[in-house]
Coordinates of C-alpha atoms and ligand atoms in Angstrom, one line a residue:
M26 CA 13.8 -24.2 -64.0
T27 CA 15.8 -27.0 -64.2
P28 CA 16.4 -28.7 -61.1
R29 CA 19.9 -28.2 -59.7
K30 CA 19.4 -30.9 -57.0
A31 CA 17.7 -34.0 -57.0
P32 CA 14.4 -33.9 -55.7
E33 CA 15.4 -37.0 -53.1
S34 CA 17.3 -34.3 -51.8
L35 CA 14.4 -32.4 -50.4
R36 CA 13.7 -31.8 -47.2
S37 CA 10.1 -32.8 -47.7
H38 CA 11.3 -35.8 -49.2
R39 CA 11.8 -37.5 -45.8
W40 CA 7.8 -37.4 -45.2
L41 CA 6.5 -37.9 -48.7
G42 CA 8.8 -39.5 -51.0
V43 CA 9.6 -42.9 -49.0
N44 CA 7.3 -45.6 -49.2
D45 CA 6.7 -46.6 -45.6
M46 CA 3.8 -46.4 -43.1
R47 CA 4.5 -43.1 -41.9
S48 CA 5.0 -41.7 -45.2
F49 CA 1.8 -43.3 -46.1
G50 CA 0.3 -41.5 -43.1
H51 CA 1.5 -38.0 -44.9
R52 CA 0.4 -38.9 -48.1
S53 CA -3.0 -39.8 -47.2
R54 CA -3.4 -37.0 -45.2
L55 CA -3.0 -34.5 -48.0
R56 CA -5.3 -36.4 -50.1
Q57 CA -7.9 -35.5 -47.5
F58 CA -7.7 -32.3 -48.5
G59 CA -8.2 -33.0 -52.5
Y60 CA -4.7 -32.9 -53.5
D61 CA -2.7 -35.9 -55.2
A62 CA 0.6 -37.1 -56.4
A63 CA 0.4 -34.3 -59.1
D64 CA 0.6 -31.6 -56.2
W65 CA 3.3 -32.5 -54.2
G66 CA 5.8 -35.1 -56.2
G67 CA 9.2 -34.3 -56.3
K68 CA 8.2 -30.5 -55.7
P69 CA 9.7 -28.5 -53.3
V70 CA 7.1 -27.7 -50.5
I71 CA 6.7 -24.3 -49.7
G72 CA 5.9 -23.2 -46.4
I73 CA 4.2 -19.8 -46.2
I74 CA 4.0 -18.4 -42.5
N75 CA 1.6 -15.7 -42.4
T76 CA 1.0 -13.5 -39.7
W77 CA -2.7 -12.7 -40.5
S78 CA -5.5 -12.8 -37.9
D79 CA -8.3 -10.8 -37.4
I80 CA -6.9 -8.4 -34.7
N81 CA -4.1 -7.1 -37.0
A82 CA -5.2 -4.6 -39.7
C83 CA -1.8 -4.2 -40.9
H84 CA -2.2 -7.8 -42.0
G85 CA -5.5 -7.7 -42.7
H86 CA -5.0 -8.3 -46.4
L87 CA -2.7 -11.2 -46.0
R88 CA -5.1 -13.7 -46.0
A89 CA -6.2 -13.1 -49.3
R90 CA -2.3 -12.3 -50.3
A91 CA -1.6 -15.6 -49.4
E92 CA -3.1 -17.0 -52.4
D93 CA -1.7 -14.8 -54.6
V94 CA 1.8 -16.2 -53.0
K95 CA 0.0 -19.9 -53.8
R96 CA -0.3 -19.1 -57.2
G97 CA 3.1 -17.7 -57.8
V98 CA 4.5 -21.1 -55.9
Q99 CA 2.2 -23.4 -58.3
Q100 CA 3.5 -21.3 -61.3
A101 CA 7.2 -22.3 -60.5
G102 CA 6.4 -25.8 -59.8
G103 CA 6.1 -25.8 -56.0
F104 CA 3.5 -27.4 -53.5
P105 CA 2.5 -24.4 -51.6
L106 CA 1.3 -25.2 -47.5
E107 CA 0.0 -21.9 -45.4
L108 CA 0.8 -21.9 -41.9
P109 CA -0.3 -19.2 -39.9
A110 CA 1.7 -17.8 -37.2
M111 CA 1.5 -15.3 -34.0
S112 CA -0.1 -12.6 -35.5
L113 CA 1.6 -9.7 -33.2
A114 CA -0.8 -6.8 -33.6
E115 CA 1.2 -3.7 -32.0
P116 CA -1.7 -1.8 -31.0
F117 CA -3.2 -4.8 -29.1
V118 CA -1.0 -6.7 -27.7
K119 CA -0.4 -5.9 -24.1
P120 CA 2.3 -5.2 -22.2
S121 CA 4.4 -4.8 -25.7
T122 CA 4.7 -7.3 -28.9
M123 CA 8.2 -6.9 -27.8
L124 CA 7.5 -9.8 -25.2
Y125 CA 6.6 -12.0 -27.7
R126 CA 9.4 -11.1 -30.8
N127 CA 11.2 -13.8 -29.4
F128 CA 8.0 -15.9 -29.2
L129 CA 7.4 -15.5 -32.7
A130 CA 11.0 -16.1 -33.8
M131 CA 10.7 -19.2 -32.0
E132 CA 7.3 -20.4 -33.5
T133 CA 8.8 -19.7 -37.3
E134 CA 11.9 -21.7 -36.5
E135 CA 9.9 -24.7 -35.0
L136 CA 7.2 -24.4 -37.3
L137 CA 9.6 -24.8 -40.2
R138 CA 11.3 -27.3 -38.3
S139 CA 8.8 -29.8 -37.6
H140 CA 6.8 -29.8 -41.5
P141 CA 8.1 -31.0 -44.3
I142 CA 9.2 -27.8 -45.5
D143 CA 11.6 -27.0 -47.8
G144 CA 11.4 -23.0 -48.5
V145 CA 9.8 -20.6 -47.1
V146 CA 7.6 -17.4 -47.5
L147 CA 7.2 -15.3 -44.5
M148 CA 4.4 -12.8 -44.4
G149 CA 4.7 -9.9 -41.4
G150 CA 5.1 -6.3 -41.7
C151 CA 3.8 -5.0 -38.2
D152 CA 6.7 -3.9 -36.1
K153 CA 7.9 -7.1 -34.4
T154 CA 6.8 -9.6 -37.3
T155 CA 9.8 -8.6 -39.4
P156 CA 12.5 -9.1 -36.8
A157 CA 10.9 -12.4 -35.5
L158 CA 10.2 -13.9 -38.7
I159 CA 13.9 -13.2 -40.3
M160 CA 14.9 -14.4 -37.3
G161 CA 13.3 -18.0 -37.0
A162 CA 13.9 -18.4 -41.1
T163 CA 17.8 -17.6 -40.3
S164 CA 18.3 -20.4 -37.3
M165 CA 16.3 -22.6 -39.7
G166 CA 18.7 -22.2 -42.2
I167 CA 16.2 -22.8 -45.6
P168 CA 15.6 -20.6 -48.5
A169 CA 13.7 -17.9 -47.2
I170 CA 11.9 -14.8 -49.1
Y171 CA 10.0 -12.2 -47.0
V172 CA 6.7 -10.9 -48.1
P173 CA 6.2 -7.0 -46.4
A174 CA 2.8 -6.3 -45.8
G175 CA 3.5 -2.7 -47.1
P176 CA 2.3 0.4 -45.8
M177 CA -1.2 1.8 -45.1
L178 CA -2.9 5.2 -47.6
R179 CA -2.2 8.1 -45.8
G180 CA -4.9 9.3 -43.4
N181 CA -6.9 12.0 -43.5
W182 CA -8.8 14.8 -41.6
R183 CA -10.5 17.6 -42.9
G184 CA -7.9 17.7 -46.3
N185 CA -4.7 17.2 -43.4
Q186 CA -2.8 14.4 -44.3
L187 CA -2.2 12.3 -41.1
G188 CA 0.7 9.7 -39.7
S189 CA 0.0 6.9 -38.1
G190 CA 0.9 7.7 -34.0
T191 CA 2.8 10.7 -35.1
D192 CA -0.2 12.9 -35.9
A193 CA -2.1 10.9 -33.0
W194 CA 0.7 12.0 -30.4
K195 CA 0.5 15.7 -32.0
Y196 CA -3.4 15.8 -31.7
W197 CA -3.6 14.1 -28.5
D198 CA -1.3 17.2 -27.1
E199 CA -3.6 19.4 -29.2
K200 CA -6.4 17.8 -27.0
R201 CA -4.9 18.1 -24.1
A202 CA -4.1 21.7 -24.1
G203 CA -7.8 22.2 -25.1
N204 CA -6.9 23.5 -28.9
I205 CA -9.3 20.6 -30.3
S206 CA -12.7 19.8 -29.3
E207 CA -14.1 15.5 -28.4
D208 CA -15.5 15.9 -31.8
D209 CA -12.7 17.2 -33.8
W210 CA -10.8 13.9 -32.0
A211 CA -13.3 11.4 -33.1
E212 CA -13.1 12.5 -36.7
I213 CA -9.1 12.1 -36.6
E214 CA -10.0 8.6 -35.0
G215 CA -11.9 7.8 -37.8
G216 CA -9.6 9.5 -40.5
I217 CA -6.3 8.2 -39.4
S218 CA -6.4 4.4 -40.6
R219 CA -7.6 4.0 -44.1
S220 CA -6.9 0.9 -45.4
F221 CA -5.0 -2.2 -44.5
G222 CA -1.1 -1.7 -43.9
T223 CA 1.1 -1.2 -41.7
C224 CA 1.9 2.6 -40.1
M225 CA 2.7 4.9 -43.2
V226 CA 4.9 6.8 -41.1
M227 CA 8.8 5.7 -41.0
G228 CA 8.0 3.9 -38.3
T229 CA 9.4 0.7 -36.9
A230 CA 7.4 -1.7 -39.5
A231 CA 8.4 0.9 -42.3
T232 CA 12.1 0.7 -41.4
M233 CA 12.3 -3.0 -40.3
M234 CA 10.3 -3.9 -43.9
A235 CA 13.5 -1.5 -45.8
I236 CA 15.6 -3.0 -43.5
A237 CA 14.5 -6.2 -44.9
E238 CA 14.9 -5.5 -48.4
A239 CA 18.4 -3.7 -48.0
M240 CA 19.6 -6.9 -46.2
G241 CA 18.6 -8.7 -49.7
M242 CA 15.4 -10.7 -48.0
T243 CA 12.9 -9.1 -49.9
L244 CA 11.9 -8.7 -53.9
P245 CA 13.8 -5.4 -55.2
G246 CA 11.1 -2.3 -54.1
A247 CA 9.0 -4.9 -52.4
S248 CA 9.2 -3.1 -49.1
S249 CA 7.7 0.2 -50.4
I250 CA 4.2 -0.9 -52.2
P251 CA 1.2 0.4 -50.5
A252 CA -0.9 -2.8 -49.3
V253 CA -3.7 -1.8 -51.0
D254 CA -1.8 -1.7 -54.3
S255 CA -2.5 -4.0 -56.7
S256 CA 1.4 -4.1 -57.8
H257 CA 1.3 -5.6 -53.9
A258 CA -0.6 -8.7 -55.0
R259 CA 2.2 -9.2 -58.4
M260 CA 4.8 -9.0 -55.7
C261 CA 3.3 -11.9 -54.0
A262 CA 2.9 -14.1 -56.5
A263 CA 6.5 -13.3 -57.8
A264 CA 7.5 -14.1 -54.5
G265 CA 5.7 -17.6 -54.4
R266 CA 7.8 -18.4 -58.2
R267 CA 10.8 -17.1 -56.7
I268 CA 11.2 -18.9 -53.6
V269 CA 10.7 -22.5 -55.3
D270 CA 14.0 -21.8 -57.6
M271 CA 15.5 -20.6 -54.4
V272 CA 15.1 -23.8 -53.0
W273 CA 16.6 -25.6 -56.0
E274 CA 19.6 -23.2 -55.6
D275 CA 20.0 -23.8 -51.9
L276 CA 19.9 -20.0 -51.3
T277 CA 19.3 -19.8 -47.7
P278 CA 19.9 -16.7 -45.3
G279 CA 22.7 -17.5 -44.2
K280 CA 24.5 -16.5 -47.4
I281 CA 22.9 -13.5 -47.9
I282 CA 23.0 -11.8 -44.1
T283 CA 26.5 -11.1 -44.7
S284 CA 28.5 -8.4 -42.9
A285 CA 28.5 -6.3 -46.3
A286 CA 24.3 -7.1 -46.0
V287 CA 23.8 -5.5 -42.6
D288 CA 26.0 -3.0 -43.2
N289 CA 23.9 -2.1 -46.3
A290 CA 20.9 -2.0 -43.8
I291 CA 22.1 -0.2 -41.1
R292 CA 23.2 2.6 -43.9
V293 CA 19.4 2.3 -45.5
H294 CA 18.3 3.0 -41.8
M295 CA 20.0 5.9 -41.2
A296 CA 19.3 7.8 -45.1
M297 CA 15.5 6.6 -44.1
G298 CA 15.4 8.3 -40.5
G299 CA 14.3 5.1 -39.6
S300 CA 13.1 3.8 -35.8
T301 CA 15.3 3.6 -32.8
N302 CA 14.0 0.1 -32.8
A303 CA 15.9 -1.4 -36.0
I304 CA 19.2 -1.2 -33.6
I305 CA 17.8 -4.0 -31.2
H306 CA 16.2 -6.1 -34.1
V307 CA 19.0 -6.0 -36.4
I308 CA 21.5 -6.8 -33.9
A309 CA 19.3 -10.1 -32.6
M310 CA 19.0 -10.9 -36.6
A311 CA 23.0 -10.3 -37.4
R312 CA 23.6 -12.8 -34.7
R313 CA 21.1 -15.2 -35.4
A314 CA 23.1 -15.6 -38.5
G315 CA 26.5 -15.6 -36.7
L316 CA 27.9 -12.3 -36.9
K317 CA 29.3 -9.9 -34.3
L318 CA 27.6 -6.8 -34.3
D319 CA 26.7 -4.1 -31.5
M320 CA 25.9 -0.6 -31.2
R321 CA 28.9 1.0 -32.5
R322 CA 28.7 0.0 -35.9
F323 CA 25.6 2.1 -35.8
D324 CA 26.9 5.2 -34.2
E325 CA 29.9 4.6 -37.1
I326 CA 27.5 4.6 -39.8
S327 CA 25.2 7.5 -38.3
R328 CA 28.1 9.9 -38.5
E329 CA 28.7 8.9 -42.6
I330 CA 25.2 8.9 -43.6
P331 CA 22.9 11.4 -43.9
V332 CA 18.9 11.2 -43.6
I333 CA 17.6 11.7 -47.2
A334 CA 14.3 10.3 -46.8
N335 CA 11.8 13.0 -46.1
V336 CA 9.0 11.4 -44.3
R337 CA 7.6 11.9 -40.8
P338 CA 8.6 11.7 -38.2
S339 CA 11.5 13.3 -39.2
G340 CA 10.3 14.3 -42.1
Q341 CA 7.0 15.8 -43.9
Y342 CA 5.3 13.2 -46.2
L343 CA 4.4 10.0 -45.4
M344 CA 5.1 6.1 -47.1
E345 CA 2.2 6.3 -49.8
D346 CA 4.4 9.5 -51.0
F347 CA 7.8 7.8 -50.9
F348 CA 6.2 4.7 -53.0
Y349 CA 5.6 7.1 -55.6
A350 CA 8.8 8.9 -55.3
G351 CA 10.4 5.7 -56.4
G352 CA 10.6 3.7 -53.2
L353 CA 13.2 2.0 -51.4
R354 CA 15.1 1.1 -54.9
A355 CA 15.3 5.0 -55.5
L356 CA 17.0 5.6 -52.4
M357 CA 19.3 3.2 -52.6
A358 CA 20.3 4.1 -56.0
E359 CA 20.8 7.6 -54.4
L360 CA 23.0 6.1 -51.9
K361 CA 24.7 3.0 -54.0
D362 CA 28.4 5.2 -53.8
K363 CA 28.2 3.9 -50.2
L364 CA 26.1 0.7 -50.4
D365 CA 28.2 -2.8 -50.8
L366 CA 26.4 -3.4 -54.0
S367 CA 28.3 -6.8 -54.5
C368 CA 26.1 -8.8 -51.9
T369 CA 23.6 -11.6 -53.1
T370 CA 19.7 -11.0 -52.6
V371 CA 16.9 -13.3 -52.8
T372 CA 16.9 -12.7 -56.5
G373 CA 20.0 -14.7 -56.9
K374 CA 21.3 -11.4 -58.5
S375 CA 23.4 -8.6 -56.3
L376 CA 22.0 -5.3 -54.9
G377 CA 23.1 -3.4 -57.6
E378 CA 21.6 -5.4 -60.5
N379 CA 18.3 -5.1 -58.6
I380 CA 18.8 -1.4 -58.2
A381 CA 19.9 -0.7 -61.8
G382 CA 17.7 2.1 -63.7
A383 CA 15.8 3.2 -60.4
A384 CA 15.4 7.0 -59.7
V385 CA 14.2 9.1 -58.0
Y386 CA 10.9 10.8 -59.3
H387 CA 10.2 13.5 -56.3
P388 CA 13.2 14.9 -55.2
D389 CA 11.4 16.4 -52.3
V390 CA 10.4 13.0 -50.8
I391 CA 14.2 11.3 -51.3
H392 CA 16.4 14.1 -51.3
P393 CA 19.7 14.1 -53.3
L394 CA 22.8 13.3 -50.7
R395 CA 24.0 16.7 -51.3
D396 CA 21.1 18.2 -50.4
P397 CA 20.3 16.0 -47.3
L398 CA 17.2 16.7 -44.5
Y399 CA 19.9 15.8 -41.8
A400 CA 23.4 16.2 -42.1
E401 CA 23.6 13.1 -40.1
G402 CA 22.3 9.5 -39.8
A403 CA 18.9 8.9 -37.6
T404 CA 20.2 7.2 -35.0
A405 CA 22.7 8.2 -32.1
V406 CA 24.5 5.9 -29.6
L407 CA 25.3 7.7 -26.3
T408 CA 27.4 6.3 -23.5
G409 CA 28.4 7.3 -20.2
N410 CA 28.3 6.6 -16.6
L411 CA 24.2 6.4 -16.7
A412 CA 24.5 3.8 -19.7
P413 CA 27.7 2.2 -19.8
D414 CA 26.3 -0.1 -22.0
G415 CA 24.8 2.7 -24.1
C416 CA 21.3 4.2 -25.0
V417 CA 20.2 5.3 -28.2
M418 CA 18.5 8.6 -29.6
K419 CA 17.0 10.3 -32.8
P420 CA 18.4 13.4 -33.1
S421 CA 16.5 14.3 -36.3
A422 CA 13.5 13.8 -34.4
A423 CA 14.2 16.6 -31.5
E424 CA 14.2 20.1 -30.8
P425 CA 18.2 21.2 -32.1
R426 CA 18.6 22.9 -28.7
F427 CA 18.1 20.0 -26.6
L428 CA 21.2 18.0 -28.5
H429 CA 23.7 19.5 -25.9
H430 CA 21.4 19.9 -22.9
R431 CA 22.0 19.6 -19.1
G432 CA 19.1 20.1 -16.8
K433 CA 17.7 19.1 -13.0
T434 CA 15.8 15.2 -13.4
I435 CA 12.4 14.6 -11.9
A436 CA 12.6 10.7 -11.7
F437 CA 9.9 8.2 -11.6
E438 CA 10.5 4.5 -10.5
D439 CA 7.4 3.7 -12.6
Y440 CA 5.0 4.1 -15.4
N441 CA 2.4 4.1 -13.3
E442 CA 3.7 6.9 -11.5
M443 CA 5.0 8.9 -14.1
A444 CA 1.4 8.7 -15.9
R445 CA -0.2 10.1 -12.6
E446 CA 2.2 12.9 -11.9
V447 CA 2.5 14.1 -15.5
E448 CA -1.1 14.9 -15.1
R449 CA -0.7 17.3 -12.0
E450 CA -1.1 20.7 -12.4
D451 CA 1.3 22.0 -9.7
L452 CA 3.8 19.6 -10.8
D453 CA 7.2 21.6 -10.0
V454 CA 8.9 21.4 -13.7
T455 CA 10.2 23.6 -16.4
A456 CA 10.8 22.7 -19.9
D457 CA 14.6 22.5 -19.0
H458 CA 13.9 19.4 -16.5
I459 CA 14.5 16.1 -17.8
L460 CA 12.2 13.6 -17.2
V461 CA 13.3 10.5 -16.0
L462 CA 11.5 6.7 -16.2
K463 CA 12.9 3.6 -14.1
N464 CA 11.7 0.1 -14.9
G465 CA 11.0 0.1 -18.7
G466 CA 13.5 -1.9 -19.9
P467 CA 13.4 -5.8 -21.1
K468 CA 13.1 -7.2 -17.6
G469 CA 11.7 -4.1 -15.5
G470 CA 8.7 -3.7 -18.3
P471 CA 8.9 -6.5 -19.0
G472 CA 9.3 -6.8 -22.7
M473 CA 10.5 -3.3 -23.0
P474 CA 7.2 -1.1 -23.8
E475 CA 7.1 1.9 -25.9
W476 CA 6.8 4.1 -23.0
G477 CA 9.8 6.3 -23.8
M478 CA 8.3 9.5 -25.5
L479 CA 7.0 10.2 -22.0
P480 CA 4.1 12.6 -22.3
I481 CA 5.0 16.5 -21.7
P482 CA 3.4 17.6 -18.4
R483 CA 0.2 18.6 -18.7
K484 CA 0.8 22.3 -17.4
L485 CA 4.0 22.5 -20.0
V486 CA 1.7 21.5 -23.0
K487 CA -0.6 24.2 -22.1
A488 CA 2.4 26.7 -22.1
G489 CA 2.7 25.5 -25.6
V490 CA 6.0 23.3 -24.7
R491 CA 5.8 20.1 -27.3
D492 CA 9.5 18.6 -26.6
M493 CA 12.1 18.0 -23.5
V494 CA 14.6 15.7 -22.7
R495 CA 13.4 12.1 -21.5
I496 CA 15.4 9.3 -20.5
S497 CA 14.5 5.6 -19.7
D498 CA 15.5 2.3 -20.5
A499 CA 12.2 1.6 -22.5
R500 CA 11.8 1.5 -26.2
M501 CA 9.8 4.3 -28.5
S502 CA 7.4 4.1 -31.0
G503 CA 9.3 4.5 -34.3
T504 CA 6.2 7.1 -34.9
S505 CA 7.2 9.3 -31.9
Y506 CA 9.3 11.6 -31.9
G507 CA 11.1 14.2 -29.4
A508 CA 14.2 14.4 -27.4
C509 CA 13.9 11.2 -25.9
I510 CA 16.9 8.7 -24.9
L511 CA 16.1 5.2 -24.9
H512 CA 17.4 1.8 -24.3
V513 CA 19.7 2.8 -21.2
A514 CA 21.6 -0.2 -20.9
P515 CA 22.0 -1.7 -18.4
E516 CA 18.4 -1.3 -17.4
S517 CA 17.6 0.0 -14.2
Y518 CA 15.8 -3.2 -13.3
V519 CA 18.6 -5.2 -12.9
G520 CA 20.9 -2.2 -11.2
G521 CA 22.0 -0.3 -14.3
P522 CA 22.7 3.2 -13.2
L523 CA 19.5 4.6 -14.2
A524 CA 18.4 2.7 -10.9
L525 CA 20.0 5.1 -8.8
V526 CA 18.9 8.3 -10.2
Q527 CA 17.0 10.6 -8.0
T528 CA 15.1 13.9 -8.4
D529 CA 16.9 17.3 -8.3
D530 CA 20.0 15.4 -10.1
E531 CA 21.6 16.8 -12.7
I532 CA 22.2 15.1 -16.0
E533 CA 24.1 16.3 -18.9
V534 CA 23.8 15.2 -22.8
D535 CA 26.2 16.4 -25.5
V536 CA 24.9 14.3 -28.6
A537 CA 27.9 15.6 -31.1
R538 CA 30.2 14.0 -28.2
R539 CA 27.8 11.3 -28.0
R540 CA 28.0 11.3 -24.2
I541 CA 25.4 10.9 -21.3
H542 CA 26.4 12.1 -17.7
L543 CA 25.1 11.6 -14.5
H544 CA 26.1 14.6 -12.6
V545 CA 26.5 12.5 -9.1
S546 CA 30.0 11.8 -7.3
D547 CA 31.2 8.0 -7.5
E548 CA 30.8 8.0 -3.7
E549 CA 27.1 9.1 -3.8
L550 CA 26.9 6.5 -6.4
A551 CA 27.8 3.8 -4.3
R552 CA 26.4 4.7 -1.4
R553 CA 22.9 4.9 -3.5
R554 CA 23.9 1.4 -4.7
A555 CA 24.2 -0.3 -1.2
A556 CA 21.0 1.1 -0.8
W557 CA 19.5 -0.4 -3.4
T558 CA 16.9 -3.6 -3.6
P559 CA 16.2 -5.3 -6.6
P560 CA 12.5 -5.3 -7.3
P561 CA 10.6 -8.5 -7.0
P562 CA 10.2 -10.6 -9.9
R563 CA 7.5 -9.4 -12.5
Y564 CA 6.2 -12.7 -13.7
E565 CA 6.3 -16.2 -11.3
R566 CA 5.9 -18.8 -14.2
G567 CA 5.0 -19.4 -17.8
Y568 CA 6.0 -17.3 -21.0
G569 CA 6.6 -14.2 -18.9
A570 CA 9.1 -16.4 -16.5
M571 CA 11.2 -17.7 -19.3
F572 CA 11.4 -14.3 -21.0
S573 CA 12.2 -12.8 -17.7
Q574 CA 15.3 -15.1 -17.4
H575 CA 16.7 -15.6 -20.7
V576 CA 16.6 -12.3 -22.4
A577 CA 19.5 -10.1 -23.3
Q578 CA 19.8 -6.3 -22.4
A579 CA 18.7 -3.5 -25.1
D580 CA 22.6 -3.3 -26.7
Q581 CA 22.4 -7.0 -27.1
G582 CA 19.5 -7.5 -29.2
C583 CA 17.3 -8.8 -26.6
D584 CA 17.6 -12.5 -28.1
F585 CA 17.1 -15.3 -25.5
D586 CA 20.1 -17.2 -24.9
F587 CA 19.5 -20.3 -25.6
L588 CA 18.0 -18.8 -29.5
E589 CA 21.5 -16.9 -30.2
G590 CA 24.5 -18.4 -32.6
T591 CA 24.0 -20.9 -34.9
A592 CA 24.9 -23.7 -33.2
A593 CA 22.8 -26.9 -35.4
T594 CA 19.8 -28.1 -34.0
A595 CA 18.7 -31.7 -35.2
E596 CA 16.3 -32.5 -38.0
P597 CA 13.5 -34.1 -36.3
E598 CA 13.5 -38.1 -36.8
I599 CA 9.9 -38.9 -38.8
H600 CA 8.7 -42.1 -37.1
Ligands
FES727 FE1 1.1 -2.6 -37.0 FE2 2.0 -0.1 -36.5 S1 0.6 -1.2 -35.5 S2 2.6 -1.1 -38.2

């Protein structure tokens, strides 16, 4: 493609194109790799931020895929440079990857700022990596395209299809109830994760990859391709080709992530039955693009958009089936009358152009709008005296009887107390009780761990109970399910009303009215507040201390106060 701006205007020109002692050093160090001026001269330098690592099987194929991206960059006349970044493997990082989402966002932004990069291909997929990479690239403000890792293949155990997380929780309860053996459990362990790629239910990873596509930040259809499908490698090469043109076109994330694009993303999230975690991440991403967004918008849209993706945990199928059914392009085509099709995407074309011709091939996997899986969207936002700044729930994944429920509480001060108590055979609990967990929020967790799907007490599991109302300021995995009310804001650790709940209080949940109410008088709450003392700091030094000082509450997106917004950051001096 003919350059639309002069090569001298490229950012990288300041490092590589001038004739001084410093640029001599830069060029000589590239020659050290065996490159020559033919590799970089006058070409856009494309950073490939790769979150591959030996500890993250969700990204296990991204080491090889980076070579496909490089192939595409070179085909289009760019110069690719791969830069490794924090991998954020959801199963391994403790206490929670959420503690490090902002870390990866900062790392992405600063890797791009400090190096001679003109455009970037972002490679991620495991839960927090998608928002983190996009947040960082958005703040940096150079052209960026997102390459989603894609879901792993379906799990399999004795002919039963297994979904990541969702079926682990399910069979764990069967094991606790004595319904399956240790040998069965070991076989499930070997069958539930059969290939590289992200969790293959509609967890946070699948949700956020779809949101990135709906927002316009991926190539059309990219988010649905299974990680090990050969079309994934072709998509990576195509992304490499496209980013070079995006540099010449100066097509930055700020031109793509508009209010209308964010609304499209929220609509798709609702139609997918997406993870509750998406609320936090979409707010954070939108705010990096300078947009005002709060949880109310999610609730407004949830009342308009039904769930049409029949994928676990809300539905029956897995992401591999979703791909064969036509993938996200097909879902968006089904939803097209609800979307703003004029939004610009990384292709340089509109969303409407990107989904033209898409069709649903398996209507049981992607339902028609007139026959939804669940009449309203995936996520409800509740408010009330227990959560003045809101809390969230996934009604489509809960037993319907809990959508309007009043019950006595059993309150736990922290995770360890809860984990101990729920195993007690003599715990005074019924299925109508409401379990309350404190100190699982952004500062209290810290990092808002995915503790929100509190285990059903052992004695109830044995009696066949599989759902009950559970309330916390923590998050829950997108693979989880049940009547779990999450993200209570403000959190208990900073003195939110959740901190004042005691065992045997009564709480009422009314999802239709979007209300949550603690039935304790204002006088009694004032008395409890006067007696409440803040817990000690979780971290005295290091990143954890910085996190605790600067992280925003869940309803604000949990970004750091000094990273939000669009204030300009100076380009580095090159001397
Ligand atoms: Fe990586 Fe679920 S563990 S996406």
